mmCIF file of C-alpha atoms in Angstrom:
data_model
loop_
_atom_site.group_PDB
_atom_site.id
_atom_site.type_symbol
_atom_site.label_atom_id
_atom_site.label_comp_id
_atom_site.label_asym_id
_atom_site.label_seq_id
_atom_site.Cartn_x
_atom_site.Cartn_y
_atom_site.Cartn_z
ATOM 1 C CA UNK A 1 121.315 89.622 84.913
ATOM 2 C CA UNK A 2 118.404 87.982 83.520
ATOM 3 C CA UNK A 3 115.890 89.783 81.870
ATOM 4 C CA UNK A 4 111.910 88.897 82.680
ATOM 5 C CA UNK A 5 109.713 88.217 79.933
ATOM 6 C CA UNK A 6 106.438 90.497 80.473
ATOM 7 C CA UNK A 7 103.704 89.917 81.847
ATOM 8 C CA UNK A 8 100.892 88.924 79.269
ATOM 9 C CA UNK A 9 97.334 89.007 79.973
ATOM 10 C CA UNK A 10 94.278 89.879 78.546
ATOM 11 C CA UNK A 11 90.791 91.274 79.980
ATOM 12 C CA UNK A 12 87.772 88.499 79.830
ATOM 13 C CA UNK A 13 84.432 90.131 79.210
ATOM 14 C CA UNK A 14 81.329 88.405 81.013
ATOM 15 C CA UNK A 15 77.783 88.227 81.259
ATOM 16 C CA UNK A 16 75.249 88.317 84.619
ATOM 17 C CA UNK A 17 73.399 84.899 84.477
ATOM 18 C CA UNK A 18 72.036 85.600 88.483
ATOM 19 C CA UNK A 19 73.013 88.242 91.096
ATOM 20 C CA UNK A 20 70.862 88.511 94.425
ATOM 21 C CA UNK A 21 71.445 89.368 98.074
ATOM 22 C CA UNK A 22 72.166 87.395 101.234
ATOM 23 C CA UNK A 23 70.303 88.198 103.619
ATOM 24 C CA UNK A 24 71.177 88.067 107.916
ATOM 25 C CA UNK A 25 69.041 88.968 110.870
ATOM 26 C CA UNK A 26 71.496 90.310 113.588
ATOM 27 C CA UNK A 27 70.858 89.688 117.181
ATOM 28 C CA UNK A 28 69.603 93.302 117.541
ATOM 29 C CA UNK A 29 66.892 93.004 115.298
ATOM 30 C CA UNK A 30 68.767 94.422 112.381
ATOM 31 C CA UNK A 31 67.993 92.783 108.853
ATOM 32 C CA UNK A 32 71.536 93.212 106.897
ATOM 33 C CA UNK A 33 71.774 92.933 102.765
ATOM 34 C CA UNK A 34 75.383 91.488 101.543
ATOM 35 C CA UNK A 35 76.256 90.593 98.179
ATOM 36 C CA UNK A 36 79.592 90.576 96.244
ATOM 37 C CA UNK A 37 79.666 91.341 92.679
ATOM 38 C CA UNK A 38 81.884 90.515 89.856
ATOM 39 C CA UNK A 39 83.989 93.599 88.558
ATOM 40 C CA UNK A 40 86.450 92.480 86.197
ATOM 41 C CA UNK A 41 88.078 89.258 84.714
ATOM 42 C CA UNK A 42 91.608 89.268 83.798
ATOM 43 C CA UNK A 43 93.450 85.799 81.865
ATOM 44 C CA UNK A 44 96.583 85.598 82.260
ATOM 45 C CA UNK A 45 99.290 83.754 79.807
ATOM 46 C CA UNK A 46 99.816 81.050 81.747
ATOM 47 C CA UNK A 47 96.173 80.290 82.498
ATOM 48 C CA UNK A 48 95.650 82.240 85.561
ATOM 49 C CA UNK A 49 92.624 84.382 86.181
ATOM 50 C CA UNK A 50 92.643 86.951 88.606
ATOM 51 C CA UNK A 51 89.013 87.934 89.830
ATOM 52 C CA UNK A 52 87.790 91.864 90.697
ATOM 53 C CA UNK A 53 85.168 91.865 92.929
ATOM 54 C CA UNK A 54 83.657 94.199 95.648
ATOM 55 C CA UNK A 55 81.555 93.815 98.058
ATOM 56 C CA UNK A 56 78.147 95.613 98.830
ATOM 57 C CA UNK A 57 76.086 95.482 102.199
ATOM 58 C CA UNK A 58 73.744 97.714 102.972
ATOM 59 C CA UNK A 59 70.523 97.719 105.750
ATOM 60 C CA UNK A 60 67.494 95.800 104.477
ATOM 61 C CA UNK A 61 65.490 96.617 108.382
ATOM 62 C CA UNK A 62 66.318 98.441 111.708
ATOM 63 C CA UNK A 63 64.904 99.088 114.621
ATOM 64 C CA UNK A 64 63.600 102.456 115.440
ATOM 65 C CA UNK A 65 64.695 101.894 118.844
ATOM 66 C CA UNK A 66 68.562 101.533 117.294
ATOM 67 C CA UNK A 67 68.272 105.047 115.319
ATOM 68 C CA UNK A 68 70.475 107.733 116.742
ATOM 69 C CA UNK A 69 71.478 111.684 115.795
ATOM 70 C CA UNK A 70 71.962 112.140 111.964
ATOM 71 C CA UNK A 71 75.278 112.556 110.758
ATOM 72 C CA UNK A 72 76.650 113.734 107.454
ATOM 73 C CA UNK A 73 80.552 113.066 108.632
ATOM 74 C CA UNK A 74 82.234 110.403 106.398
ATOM 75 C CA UNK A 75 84.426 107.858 108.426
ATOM 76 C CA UNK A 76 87.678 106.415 108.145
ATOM 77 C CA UNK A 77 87.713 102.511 108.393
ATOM 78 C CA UNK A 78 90.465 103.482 111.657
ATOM 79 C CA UNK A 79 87.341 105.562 113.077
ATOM 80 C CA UNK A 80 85.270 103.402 112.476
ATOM 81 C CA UNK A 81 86.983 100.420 114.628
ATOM 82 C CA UNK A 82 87.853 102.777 117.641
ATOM 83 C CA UNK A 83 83.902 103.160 117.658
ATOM 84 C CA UNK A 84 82.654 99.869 118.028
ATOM 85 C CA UNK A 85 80.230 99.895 120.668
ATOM 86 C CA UNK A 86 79.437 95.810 120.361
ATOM 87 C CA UNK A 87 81.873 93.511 118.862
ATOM 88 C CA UNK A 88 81.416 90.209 117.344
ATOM 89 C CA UNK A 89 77.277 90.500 116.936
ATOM 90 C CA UNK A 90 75.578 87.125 116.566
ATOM 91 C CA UNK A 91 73.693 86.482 113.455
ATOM 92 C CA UNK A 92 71.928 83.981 111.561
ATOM 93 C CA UNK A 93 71.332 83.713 107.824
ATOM 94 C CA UNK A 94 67.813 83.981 106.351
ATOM 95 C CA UNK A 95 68.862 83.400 102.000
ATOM 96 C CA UNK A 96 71.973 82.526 100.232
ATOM 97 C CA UNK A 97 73.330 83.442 96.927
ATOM 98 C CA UNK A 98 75.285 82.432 94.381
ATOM 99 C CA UNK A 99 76.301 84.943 92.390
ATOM 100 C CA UNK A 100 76.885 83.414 88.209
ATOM 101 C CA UNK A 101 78.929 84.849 85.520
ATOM 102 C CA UNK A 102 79.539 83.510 81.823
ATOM 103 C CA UNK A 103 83.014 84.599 80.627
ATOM 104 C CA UNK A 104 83.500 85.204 77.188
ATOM 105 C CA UNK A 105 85.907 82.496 77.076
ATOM 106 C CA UNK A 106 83.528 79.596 78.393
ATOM 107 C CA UNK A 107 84.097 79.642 81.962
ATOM 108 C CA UNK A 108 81.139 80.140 84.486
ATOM 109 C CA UNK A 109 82.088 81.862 87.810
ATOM 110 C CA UNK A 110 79.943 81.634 91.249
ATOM 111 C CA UNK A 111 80.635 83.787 93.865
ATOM 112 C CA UNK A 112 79.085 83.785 97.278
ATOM 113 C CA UNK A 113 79.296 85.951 100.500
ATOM 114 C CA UNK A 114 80.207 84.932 103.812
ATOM 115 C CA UNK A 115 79.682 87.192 106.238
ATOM 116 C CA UNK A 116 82.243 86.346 109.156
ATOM 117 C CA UNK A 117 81.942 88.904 111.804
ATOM 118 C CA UNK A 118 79.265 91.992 112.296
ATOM 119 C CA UNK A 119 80.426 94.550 114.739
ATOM 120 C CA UNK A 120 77.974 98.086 115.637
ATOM 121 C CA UNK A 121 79.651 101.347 116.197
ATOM 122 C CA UNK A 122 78.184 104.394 118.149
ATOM 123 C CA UNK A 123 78.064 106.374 115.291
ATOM 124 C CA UNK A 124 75.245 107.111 112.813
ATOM 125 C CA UNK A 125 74.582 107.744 109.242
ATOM 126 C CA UNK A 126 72.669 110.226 107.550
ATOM 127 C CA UNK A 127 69.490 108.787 108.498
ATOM 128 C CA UNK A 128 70.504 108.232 111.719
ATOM 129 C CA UNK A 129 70.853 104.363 111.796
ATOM 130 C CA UNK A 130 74.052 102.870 113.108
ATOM 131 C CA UNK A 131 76.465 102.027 110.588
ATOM 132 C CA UNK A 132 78.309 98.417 111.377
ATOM 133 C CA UNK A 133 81.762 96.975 110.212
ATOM 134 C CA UNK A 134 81.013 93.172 108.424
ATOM 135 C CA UNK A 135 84.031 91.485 107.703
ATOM 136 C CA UNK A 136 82.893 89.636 104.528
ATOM 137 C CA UNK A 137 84.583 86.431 102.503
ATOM 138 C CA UNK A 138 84.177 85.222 99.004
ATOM 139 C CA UNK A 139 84.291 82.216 97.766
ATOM 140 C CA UNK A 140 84.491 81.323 94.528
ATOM 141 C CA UNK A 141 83.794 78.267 92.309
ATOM 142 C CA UNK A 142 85.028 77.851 88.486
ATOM 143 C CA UNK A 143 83.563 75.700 86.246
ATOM 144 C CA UNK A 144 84.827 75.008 82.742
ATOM 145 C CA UNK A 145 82.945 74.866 79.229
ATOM 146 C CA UNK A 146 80.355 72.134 78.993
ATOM 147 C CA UNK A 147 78.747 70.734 75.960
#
């Protein structure tokens, strides 16, 4: 039996050089805000980073015509896909981000959003808007230290 050496790695501190939103219009007149943010950097031994993020959206505009009942009920993400009431909404995007971190170690980070899909459910929020599902990708770009 072999035994496996452990795993080594170390956390990377950063700093924010430049967070904003993206911003969509939805076909239904809904103004969406999406953003991912950088959480935590680990380095591994061997070079490898491994990148926490998490990803925000929240309503930036909506139609009164789109409000519904108030609702304190949290969902489940399972409830929440048996209650899409439109799938697959078309939208456009209005601004783009790039998200910038400085590591510690000399690396800047860029992260961007890419919203991929927007789907509305029949049920409502606390303030009665419709709360929708947005399947979101990041994408990342790495630069090392320059002079």
């Amino acid at each position: 039996m072999m035994d496996s050496a452990p795993l080594t790695y170390e956390y990377v501190d950063f700093e924010i050089a430049n967070e904003g939103w993206n911003l969509y219009e939805i076909e239904d007149g809904t103004r969406l805000r999406a953003r991912v943010v950088l959480k935590t950097v680990i380095k591994f031994g061997d070079g490898r980073y491994l990148f926490g993020v998490e990803q925000i959206t929240g309503i930036a505009f909506l139609p009164e015509k789109l409000r519904g009942p108030p609702s304190t009920q949290k969902y489940l993400p399972e409830e929440l896909s048996k209650n899409i009431e439109i799938e697959d909404l078309e939208f456009k995007t209005l601004k783009e981000n790039w998200n910038v971190y400085r590591l510690s170690d000399g690396l800047t980070v860029s992260i961007k959003c890419e919203v991929t899909q927007i789907n509305r459910t029949r049920l409502f929020n606390e303030l009665g808007e419709p709360i929708y599902t947005v399947n979101i990708t990041s994408l990342f770009k790495v630069k090392t230290k320059t002079k």
